[in-house]
Tab-separated table of C-alpha atoms and ligand atoms in Angstrom:
chain	number	residue	atom	x	y	z
W	57	UNK	CA	132.620	121.361	124.553
W	58	UNK	CA	130.850	121.517	121.234
W	59	UNK	CA	128.003	119.094	120.548
W	60	UNK	CA	128.416	116.181	118.168
W	61	UNK	CA	128.009	117.703	114.717
W	62	UNK	CA	125.589	115.995	112.390
W	63	UNK	CA	126.342	115.431	108.737
W	64	UNK	CA	126.240	118.737	106.800
W	65	UNK	CA	123.823	117.522	104.138
W	66	UNK	CA	121.052	117.242	106.731
W	67	UNK	CA	120.817	121.020	107.124
W	68	UNK	CA	118.881	121.259	103.866
W	69	UNK	CA	116.298	118.604	104.646
W	70	UNK	CA	112.614	119.313	105.144
W	71	UNK	CA	111.550	116.165	107.016
W	72	UNK	CA	109.146	113.836	105.207
W	73	UNK	CA	105.632	114.342	106.576
W	74	UNK	CA	103.625	111.138	106.236
W	75	UNK	CA	99.833	110.955	106.266
W	76	UNK	CA	98.621	111.062	109.878
W	77	UNK	CA	98.248	107.553	111.315
W	78	UNK	CA	94.696	106.550	112.331
W	79	UNK	CA	95.842	105.892	115.933
W	80	UNK	CA	97.181	109.446	116.279
W	81	UNK	CA	93.903	111.032	115.134
W	82	UNK	CA	91.985	108.747	117.508
W	83	UNK	CA	94.157	109.922	120.408
W	84	UNK	CA	94.125	113.613	119.493
W	85	UNK	CA	90.432	114.025	118.726
W	86	UNK	CA	88.959	111.257	120.865
W	87	UNK	CA	87.241	109.792	117.808
W	88	UNK	CA	86.569	106.103	117.321
W	89	UNK	CA	85.620	105.981	113.652
W	90	UNK	CA	88.395	107.254	111.400
W	91	UNK	CA	88.790	107.106	107.627
W	92	UNK	CA	92.333	107.454	106.317
W	93	UNK	CA	92.511	108.723	102.760
W	94	UNK	CA	95.930	110.301	103.030
W	95	UNK	CA	98.560	107.789	101.904
W	96	UNK	CA	97.124	106.122	98.806
W	97	UNK	CA	96.764	102.783	100.548
W	98	UNK	CA	94.389	100.141	99.195
W	99	UNK	CA	90.983	100.682	100.868
W	100	UNK	CA	89.970	97.071	100.126
W	101	UNK	CA	92.652	95.813	102.510
W	102	UNK	CA	95.541	93.470	101.683
W	103	UNK	CA	95.507	90.862	98.923
W	104	UNK	CA	93.772	87.787	100.457
W	105	UNK	CA	96.393	85.465	98.952
W	106	UNK	CA	99.121	87.538	100.572
W	107	UNK	CA	97.322	87.332	103.921
W	108	UNK	CA	97.209	83.548	103.722
W	109	UNK	CA	100.906	83.382	102.856
W	110	UNK	CA	101.700	85.708	105.747
W	111	UNK	CA	99.853	83.413	108.153
W	112	UNK	CA	101.878	80.448	106.980
W	113	UNK	CA	105.177	82.309	107.145
W	114	UNK	CA	104.730	83.527	110.726
W	115	UNK	CA	105.968	80.245	112.203
W	116	UNK	CA	109.338	80.797	110.503
W	117	UNK	CA	110.098	84.369	111.565
W	118	UNK	CA	112.762	83.209	114.032
W	119	UNK	CA	114.908	82.549	110.945
W	120	UNK	CA	116.639	85.268	108.949
W	121	UNK	CA	115.124	85.796	105.523
W	122	UNK	CA	116.851	84.918	102.256
W	123	UNK	CA	119.034	88.002	101.782
W	124	UNK	CA	118.985	87.419	98.036
W	125	UNK	CA	115.152	87.061	97.870
W	126	UNK	CA	115.729	84.367	95.241
W	127	UNK	CA	112.142	83.124	94.933
W	128	UNK	CA	110.568	86.557	94.984
W	129	UNK	CA	112.980	87.925	92.384
W	130	UNK	CA	112.303	84.948	90.146
W	131	UNK	CA	108.543	85.363	90.569
W	132	UNK	CA	108.850	89.047	89.682
W	133	UNK	CA	111.038	88.270	86.677
W	134	UNK	CA	108.381	85.884	85.332
W	135	UNK	CA	105.648	88.407	86.041
W	136	UNK	CA	107.519	91.220	84.260
W	137	UNK	CA	109.123	89.165	81.505
W	138	UNK	CA	112.668	90.193	82.425
W	139	UNK	CA	115.689	88.234	83.689
W	140	UNK	CA	115.945	87.559	87.464
W	141	UNK	CA	119.331	89.314	87.459
W	142	UNK	CA	117.483	92.424	86.307
W	143	UNK	CA	115.339	92.568	89.464
W	144	UNK	CA	116.227	93.781	92.939
W	145	UNK	CA	113.813	94.065	95.878
W	146	UNK	CA	113.825	96.570	98.703
W	147	UNK	CA	112.228	97.687	101.929
W	148	UNK	CA	109.491	99.419	99.976
W	149	UNK	CA	110.064	101.413	96.815
W	150	UNK	CA	111.445	103.886	99.337
W	151	UNK	CA	114.237	101.422	100.084
W	152	UNK	CA	115.191	101.260	96.400
W	153	UNK	CA	115.169	105.079	96.110
W	154	UNK	CA	117.444	105.324	99.159
W	155	UNK	CA	119.815	102.651	97.817
W	156	UNK	CA	119.969	104.419	94.467
W	157	UNK	CA	120.975	107.712	96.066
W	158	UNK	CA	123.534	106.054	98.365
W	159	UNK	CA	125.003	104.081	95.489
W	160	UNK	CA	125.216	106.798	92.861
W	161	UNK	CA	125.454	110.278	94.367
W	162	UNK	CA	128.733	112.031	95.107
W	163	UNK	CA	129.184	115.441	96.744
W	164	UNK	CA	128.156	118.135	94.275
W	165	UNK	CA	126.358	115.882	91.797
W	166	UNK	CA	123.104	117.224	90.436
W	167	UNK	CA	119.748	115.491	90.727
W	168	UNK	CA	116.836	116.652	88.583
W	169	UNK	CA	113.289	116.258	89.928
W	170	UNK	CA	109.860	117.663	89.179
W	171	UNK	CA	108.361	120.287	91.469
W	172	UNK	CA	106.230	119.096	93.117
W	173	UNK	CA	106.963	115.400	93.036
W	174	UNK	CA	107.636	112.617	95.537
W	175	UNK	CA	109.534	114.237	98.469
W	176	UNK	CA	111.893	111.343	99.202
W	177	UNK	CA	114.053	112.195	96.159
W	178	UNK	CA	114.812	115.604	97.663
W	179	UNK	CA	115.628	114.199	101.085
W	180	UNK	CA	118.241	111.682	99.943
W	181	UNK	CA	119.724	114.094	97.428
W	182	UNK	CA	120.464	116.356	100.385
W	183	UNK	CA	121.709	113.467	102.549
W	184	UNK	CA	124.299	112.780	99.855
W	185	UNK	CA	125.203	116.480	99.641
W	186	UNK	CA	124.197	116.541	96.007
W	187	UNK	CA	122.418	119.524	94.422
W	188	UNK	CA	118.694	119.389	93.869
W	189	UNK	CA	117.532	120.858	90.564
W	190	UNK	CA	113.733	121.223	90.749
W	191	UNK	CA	111.906	121.798	87.485
W	192	UNK	CA	108.364	123.179	87.914
W	193	UNK	CA	105.538	121.121	86.470
W	194	UNK	CA	103.670	122.456	83.420
W	195	UNK	CA	99.891	122.080	83.588
W	196	UNK	CA	100.453	119.828	86.605
W	197	UNK	CA	102.553	117.403	84.513
W	198	UNK	CA	106.282	116.711	84.627
W	199	UNK	CA	108.060	119.008	82.164
W	200	UNK	CA	110.352	116.469	80.502
W	201	UNK	CA	111.639	119.066	78.036
W	202	UNK	CA	112.612	121.357	80.886
W	203	UNK	CA	114.172	118.465	82.763
W	204	UNK	CA	116.255	117.436	79.728
W	205	UNK	CA	117.311	121.060	79.198
W	206	UNK	CA	118.586	121.165	82.799
W	207	UNK	CA	121.101	118.336	82.239
W	208	UNK	CA	124.745	119.325	82.778
W	209	UNK	CA	128.002	117.359	83.017
W	210	UNK	CA	127.324	117.142	86.796
W	211	UNK	CA	123.852	115.606	86.433
W	212	UNK	CA	123.773	112.103	87.910
W	213	UNK	CA	120.118	111.149	88.388
W	214	UNK	CA	116.776	112.282	86.957
W	215	UNK	CA	113.693	111.097	88.848
W	216	UNK	CA	110.705	110.687	86.544
W	217	UNK	CA	107.730	109.982	88.798
W	218	UNK	CA	105.147	108.607	86.370
W	219	UNK	CA	102.283	108.922	87.264
W	220	UNK	CA	103.468	111.844	89.342
W	221	UNK	CA	102.647	112.018	93.031
W	222	UNK	CA	100.923	114.324	94.205
W	223	UNK	CA	99.303	115.362	90.901
W	224	UNK	CA	98.252	111.949	89.492
W	225	UNK	CA	99.230	113.053	85.973
W	226	UNK	CA	101.325	111.108	83.449
W	227	UNK	CA	103.872	111.786	80.747
W	228	UNK	CA	103.182	109.864	77.540
W	229	UNK	CA	105.208	107.336	75.559
W	230	UNK	CA	106.178	109.752	72.771
W	231	UNK	CA	107.322	112.361	75.305
W	232	UNK	CA	109.453	109.783	77.117
W	233	UNK	CA	110.977	108.608	73.826
W	234	UNK	CA	111.966	112.158	72.893
W	235	UNK	CA	113.288	112.748	76.401
W	236	UNK	CA	115.368	109.551	76.488
W	237	UNK	CA	116.985	110.471	73.167
W	238	UNK	CA	118.318	113.608	74.865
W	239	UNK	CA	119.658	111.910	78.012
W	240	UNK	CA	123.405	111.274	77.847
W	241	UNK	CA	125.017	108.044	79.094
W	242	UNK	CA	126.333	109.550	82.341
W	243	UNK	CA	122.812	110.242	83.624
W	244	UNK	CA	120.688	107.572	85.350
W	245	UNK	CA	116.978	107.948	84.640
W	246	UNK	CA	114.858	106.549	87.483
W	247	UNK	CA	111.246	105.915	86.499
W	248	UNK	CA	109.238	105.754	89.735
W	249	UNK	CA	106.123	103.839	88.675
W	250	UNK	CA	104.531	103.290	92.085
W	251	UNK	CA	101.073	103.637	90.466
W	252	UNK	CA	101.893	101.769	87.249
W	253	UNK	CA	99.118	99.183	87.629
W	254	UNK	CA	96.414	101.861	87.912
W	255	UNK	CA	97.192	103.506	84.582
W	256	UNK	CA	94.910	102.570	81.716
W	257	UNK	CA	96.115	105.146	79.173
W	258	UNK	CA	97.218	103.385	76.003
W	259	UNK	CA	100.084	105.760	75.344
W	260	UNK	CA	101.721	105.128	78.718
W	261	UNK	CA	105.433	104.339	78.189
W	262	UNK	CA	106.644	100.741	78.500
W	263	UNK	CA	109.882	101.603	80.290
W	264	UNK	CA	110.826	97.961	80.967
W	265	UNK	CA	111.643	97.814	77.250
W	266	UNK	CA	114.709	99.964	77.946
W	267	UNK	CA	115.868	97.340	80.447
W	268	UNK	CA	115.116	94.449	78.077
W	269	UNK	CA	117.141	96.270	75.399
W	270	UNK	CA	120.068	96.453	77.808
W	271	UNK	CA	120.084	100.200	78.357
W	272	UNK	CA	122.746	101.028	80.953
W	273	UNK	CA	121.190	104.162	82.442
W	274	UNK	CA	117.595	103.248	83.283
W	275	UNK	CA	116.073	102.007	86.546
W	276	UNK	CA	112.344	101.297	86.914
W	277	UNK	CA	110.885	101.260	90.433
W	278	UNK	CA	107.523	99.805	91.474
W	279	UNK	CA	105.838	98.771	94.713
W	280	UNK	CA	103.501	96.296	96.411
W	281	UNK	CA	102.186	99.075	98.680
W	282	UNK	CA	99.450	100.443	96.468
W	283	UNK	CA	97.769	97.948	94.122
W	284	UNK	CA	98.460	94.858	96.283
W	285	UNK	CA	97.525	96.518	99.583
W	286	UNK	CA	100.824	95.665	101.286
W	287	UNK	CA	102.043	99.092	102.443
W	288	UNK	CA	102.507	97.788	105.989
W	289	UNK	CA	104.898	94.947	105.142
W	290	UNK	CA	107.154	97.241	103.065
W	291	UNK	CA	108.036	95.757	99.696
W	292	UNK	CA	109.138	97.418	96.484
W	293	UNK	CA	111.423	96.540	93.599
W	294	UNK	CA	113.744	97.930	90.991
W	295	UNK	CA	114.291	96.662	87.447
W	296	UNK	CA	117.488	97.464	85.551
W	297	UNK	CA	120.384	95.726	83.846
W	298	UNK	CA	122.775	94.010	86.346
W	299	UNK	CA	125.426	96.714	85.766
W	300	UNK	CA	122.990	99.353	87.063
W	301	UNK	CA	121.881	97.192	90.009
W	302	UNK	CA	125.374	96.136	91.179
W	303	UNK	CA	126.089	99.410	93.060
W	304	UNK	CA	122.669	99.180	94.767
W	305	UNK	CA	123.503	95.694	96.022
W	306	UNK	CA	126.690	97.033	97.606
W	307	UNK	CA	124.811	99.505	99.800
W	308	UNK	CA	121.716	97.433	100.532
W	309	UNK	CA	121.131	96.186	104.062
W	310	UNK	CA	121.813	92.426	104.093
W	311	UNK	CA	118.208	91.576	105.085
W	312	UNK	CA	116.372	94.640	103.786
W	313	UNK	CA	113.330	92.602	102.747
W	314	UNK	CA	111.996	90.537	105.603
W	315	UNK	CA	110.544	87.047	105.499
W	316	UNK	CA	106.913	88.165	105.716
W	317	UNK	CA	107.333	90.654	102.883
W	318	UNK	CA	108.944	88.041	100.631
W	319	UNK	CA	106.170	85.514	101.255
W	320	UNK	CA	103.423	88.097	100.827
W	321	UNK	CA	104.933	89.446	97.621
W	322	UNK	CA	105.175	86.042	95.935
W	323	UNK	CA	101.541	85.290	96.791
W	324	UNK	CA	100.238	88.747	95.833
W	325	UNK	CA	101.684	88.468	92.319
W	326	UNK	CA	99.245	85.595	91.717
W	327	UNK	CA	96.228	87.447	93.049
W	328	UNK	CA	94.778	88.565	89.724
W	329	UNK	CA	91.214	88.799	90.991
W	330	UNK	CA	92.263	91.121	93.813
W	331	UNK	CA	94.088	93.374	91.350
W	332	UNK	CA	91.050	93.435	89.052
W	333	UNK	CA	88.735	94.223	91.948
W	334	UNK	CA	91.004	97.048	93.075
W	335	UNK	CA	91.153	98.539	89.595
W	336	UNK	CA	87.369	98.439	89.192
W	337	UNK	CA	86.763	99.946	92.636
W	338	UNK	CA	89.336	102.663	91.939
W	339	UNK	CA	87.858	103.604	88.579
W	340	UNK	CA	84.310	103.765	89.985
W	341	UNK	CA	85.402	105.637	93.105
W	342	UNK	CA	87.343	108.154	91.049
W	343	UNK	CA	84.282	108.949	88.933
W	344	UNK	CA	82.210	109.330	92.101
W	345	UNK	CA	84.758	111.749	93.597
W	346	UNK	CA	84.960	113.741	90.345
W	347	UNK	CA	81.172	114.130	90.283
W	348	UNK	CA	80.983	115.031	93.971
W	349	UNK	CA	83.722	117.625	93.659
W	350	UNK	CA	82.055	119.141	90.617
W	351	UNK	CA	78.686	119.288	92.398
W	352	UNK	CA	80.358	121.235	95.228
W	353	UNK	CA	81.649	123.745	92.700
W	354	UNK	CA	85.296	122.722	93.100
W	355	UNK	CA	87.626	121.229	90.533
W	356	UNK	CA	90.287	118.538	90.453
W	357	UNK	CA	93.210	117.428	88.341
W	358	UNK	CA	92.219	114.349	86.287
W	359	UNK	CA	94.150	111.426	87.770
W	360	UNK	CA	95.650	108.157	86.479
W	361	UNK	CA	96.048	106.824	90.017
W	362	UNK	CA	94.150	105.898	93.186
W	363	UNK	CA	94.269	109.489	94.465
W	364	UNK	CA	92.936	112.843	93.317
W	365	UNK	CA	94.282	116.355	93.768
W	366	UNK	CA	91.353	118.662	94.609
W	367	UNK	CA	91.508	122.445	94.240
W	368	UNK	CA	89.859	123.887	97.334
W	369	UNK	CA	91.219	127.439	97.285
W	370	UNK	CA	93.274	129.552	99.683
W	371	UNK	CA	91.676	128.007	102.779
W	372	UNK	CA	92.527	124.411	101.870
W	373	UNK	CA	94.538	123.788	105.031
W	374	UNK	CA	91.579	124.878	107.206
W	375	UNK	CA	89.377	122.490	105.252
W	376	UNK	CA	91.846	119.643	105.826
W	377	UNK	CA	91.920	120.485	109.534
W	378	UNK	CA	88.123	120.463	109.835
W	379	UNK	CA	87.872	117.176	107.952
W	380	UNK	CA	90.270	115.784	110.554
W	381	UNK	CA	87.951	116.751	113.416
W	382	UNK	CA	85.285	114.709	111.603
W	383	UNK	CA	87.590	111.699	111.462
W	384	UNK	CA	88.597	112.030	107.824
W	385	UNK	CA	92.324	112.169	107.152
W	386	UNK	CA	93.359	113.624	103.770
W	387	UNK	CA	96.694	115.074	102.713
W	388	UNK	CA	97.322	118.815	102.966
W	389	UNK	CA	99.439	120.024	100.055
W	390	UNK	CA	101.405	122.965	101.460
W	391	UNK	CA	104.489	120.731	101.663
W	392	UNK	CA	104.151	120.282	97.910
W	393	UNK	CA	103.875	124.062	97.462
W	394	UNK	CA	100.269	123.547	96.348
W	395	UNK	CA	98.565	125.408	99.224
W	396	UNK	CA	95.196	125.603	97.429
W	397	UNK	CA	94.835	121.826	97.148
W	398	UNK	CA	94.184	118.711	99.155
W	399	UNK	CA	95.033	115.197	98.019
W	400	UNK	CA	92.509	112.458	98.704
W	401	UNK	CA	92.915	108.713	98.202
W	402	UNK	CA	90.012	106.910	96.525
W	403	UNK	CA	88.334	104.923	99.306
W	404	UNK	CA	85.610	102.300	99.479
W	405	UNK	CA	82.202	103.429	98.163
W	406	UNK	CA	81.089	104.213	101.734
W	407	UNK	CA	84.263	106.166	102.487
W	408	UNK	CA	83.903	108.169	99.295
W	409	UNK	CA	80.322	109.088	100.205
W	410	UNK	CA	81.441	110.103	103.705
W	411	UNK	CA	84.309	112.169	102.336
W	412	UNK	CA	82.120	114.138	99.938
W	413	UNK	CA	79.417	114.632	102.598
W	414	UNK	CA	81.967	115.854	105.159
W	415	UNK	CA	83.601	118.125	102.602
W	416	UNK	CA	80.205	119.625	101.785
W	417	UNK	CA	79.553	120.344	105.475
W	418	UNK	CA	82.985	121.876	105.992
W	419	UNK	CA	82.659	124.125	102.940
W	420	UNK	CA	79.294	125.356	104.272
W	421	UNK	CA	80.726	125.963	107.740
W	422	UNK	CA	83.583	127.971	106.319
W	423	UNK	CA	81.294	129.630	103.784
W	424	UNK	CA	83.511	128.566	100.933
W	425	UNK	CA	81.795	128.439	97.586
W	426	UNK	CA	83.447	126.998	94.514
Y	169	PLP	C1	103.926	105.378	97.708
Y	169	PLP	C2	105.061	105.808	96.851
Y	169	PLP	C3	106.341	105.275	97.008
Y	169	PLP	C4	106.715	104.430	98.178
Y	169	PLP	O1	106.328	103.135	98.079
Y	169	PLP	P1	106.744	102.105	99.218
Y	169	PLP	O2	106.923	100.849	98.457
Y	169	PLP	O3	105.610	102.057	100.180
Y	169	PLP	O4	108.020	102.562	99.856
Y	169	PLP	C5	107.331	105.623	96.106
Y	169	PLP	N1	107.083	106.499	95.115
Y	169	PLP	C6	105.871	107.061	94.963
Y	169	PLP	C7	105.652	108.011	93.849
Y	169	PLP	C8	104.835	106.748	95.834
Y	169	PLP	O5	103.659	107.370	95.721
């Protein structure tokens, strides 16, 4: 008897490796005090307004949620100045990425991504038995010219992760304009803007304009996980014209966004002071990390996000491992084919101090000098 054969596309998948959960590091190293700076979560905690809404919603969780997320979609539409029919919500931005791949990819289609970029694009491209076309970054930024040059009649989706994870770099408005002029109608451009709210560059592209203009091959994805501190309830959204969203709605799970996520999302959108506080803390923390890294003789890639890519050198994975034994979880970057780097999320002021101090100790122990 031969074993049940899994779907052929899965052979090509390198499983997604998330940041280590705090509980796992506690168990493995017997530590009580752990700092997690590995998944770009909000170190200030969840939006207080969202927490209040969650408390109120708990008494209703015996009821199925609104599968259409009417109120949340309308709140988002007001917030973004688009039509409610141009908004869909998902089980995280991840959920929207998955729906997009399920809805659009046929066997043998081509998907263009940056290398390195967010790993989920690769995984679902393979699930759908489509071909992954990875275009190396240039100076740690997406190479939009190279990505446009890679378009063929089989190209179906281009993922533009802007700012790009794990590098924290952006592509600018003029570059995106030039790029979009080269993209033919049969190609869907997915702008993954998970860190949109953190960007303060003036020449950052306003991609929602494409949707407002009715462009039929653009999807913009954002999330409540980062700026609003709601990674644990899982809520993200996509913005596109209804023609682009219709296939996604066909493949979506009927209740993909649960009741708690819907309530939290509506409340978080009104939490301006929390967003402002997060942005200020992120900007200050980023400067502190830059200075600390420089003092240690290392360098980093200037970031437009709440994380920083730090060049540690050939022994980066040892450094990450030793930080772990001190209760500090950061992201190793070998899976991104950046073995000399680690990625660290900006934490609270105290966490940032502890990170730099621990890094200094580890570098001394390993006799690494920048
Ligand atoms: C964090 C992240 C996501 C996933 O967001 P969720 O809403 O938590 O699923 C998607 N894309 C990028 C680039 C991210 O960094």
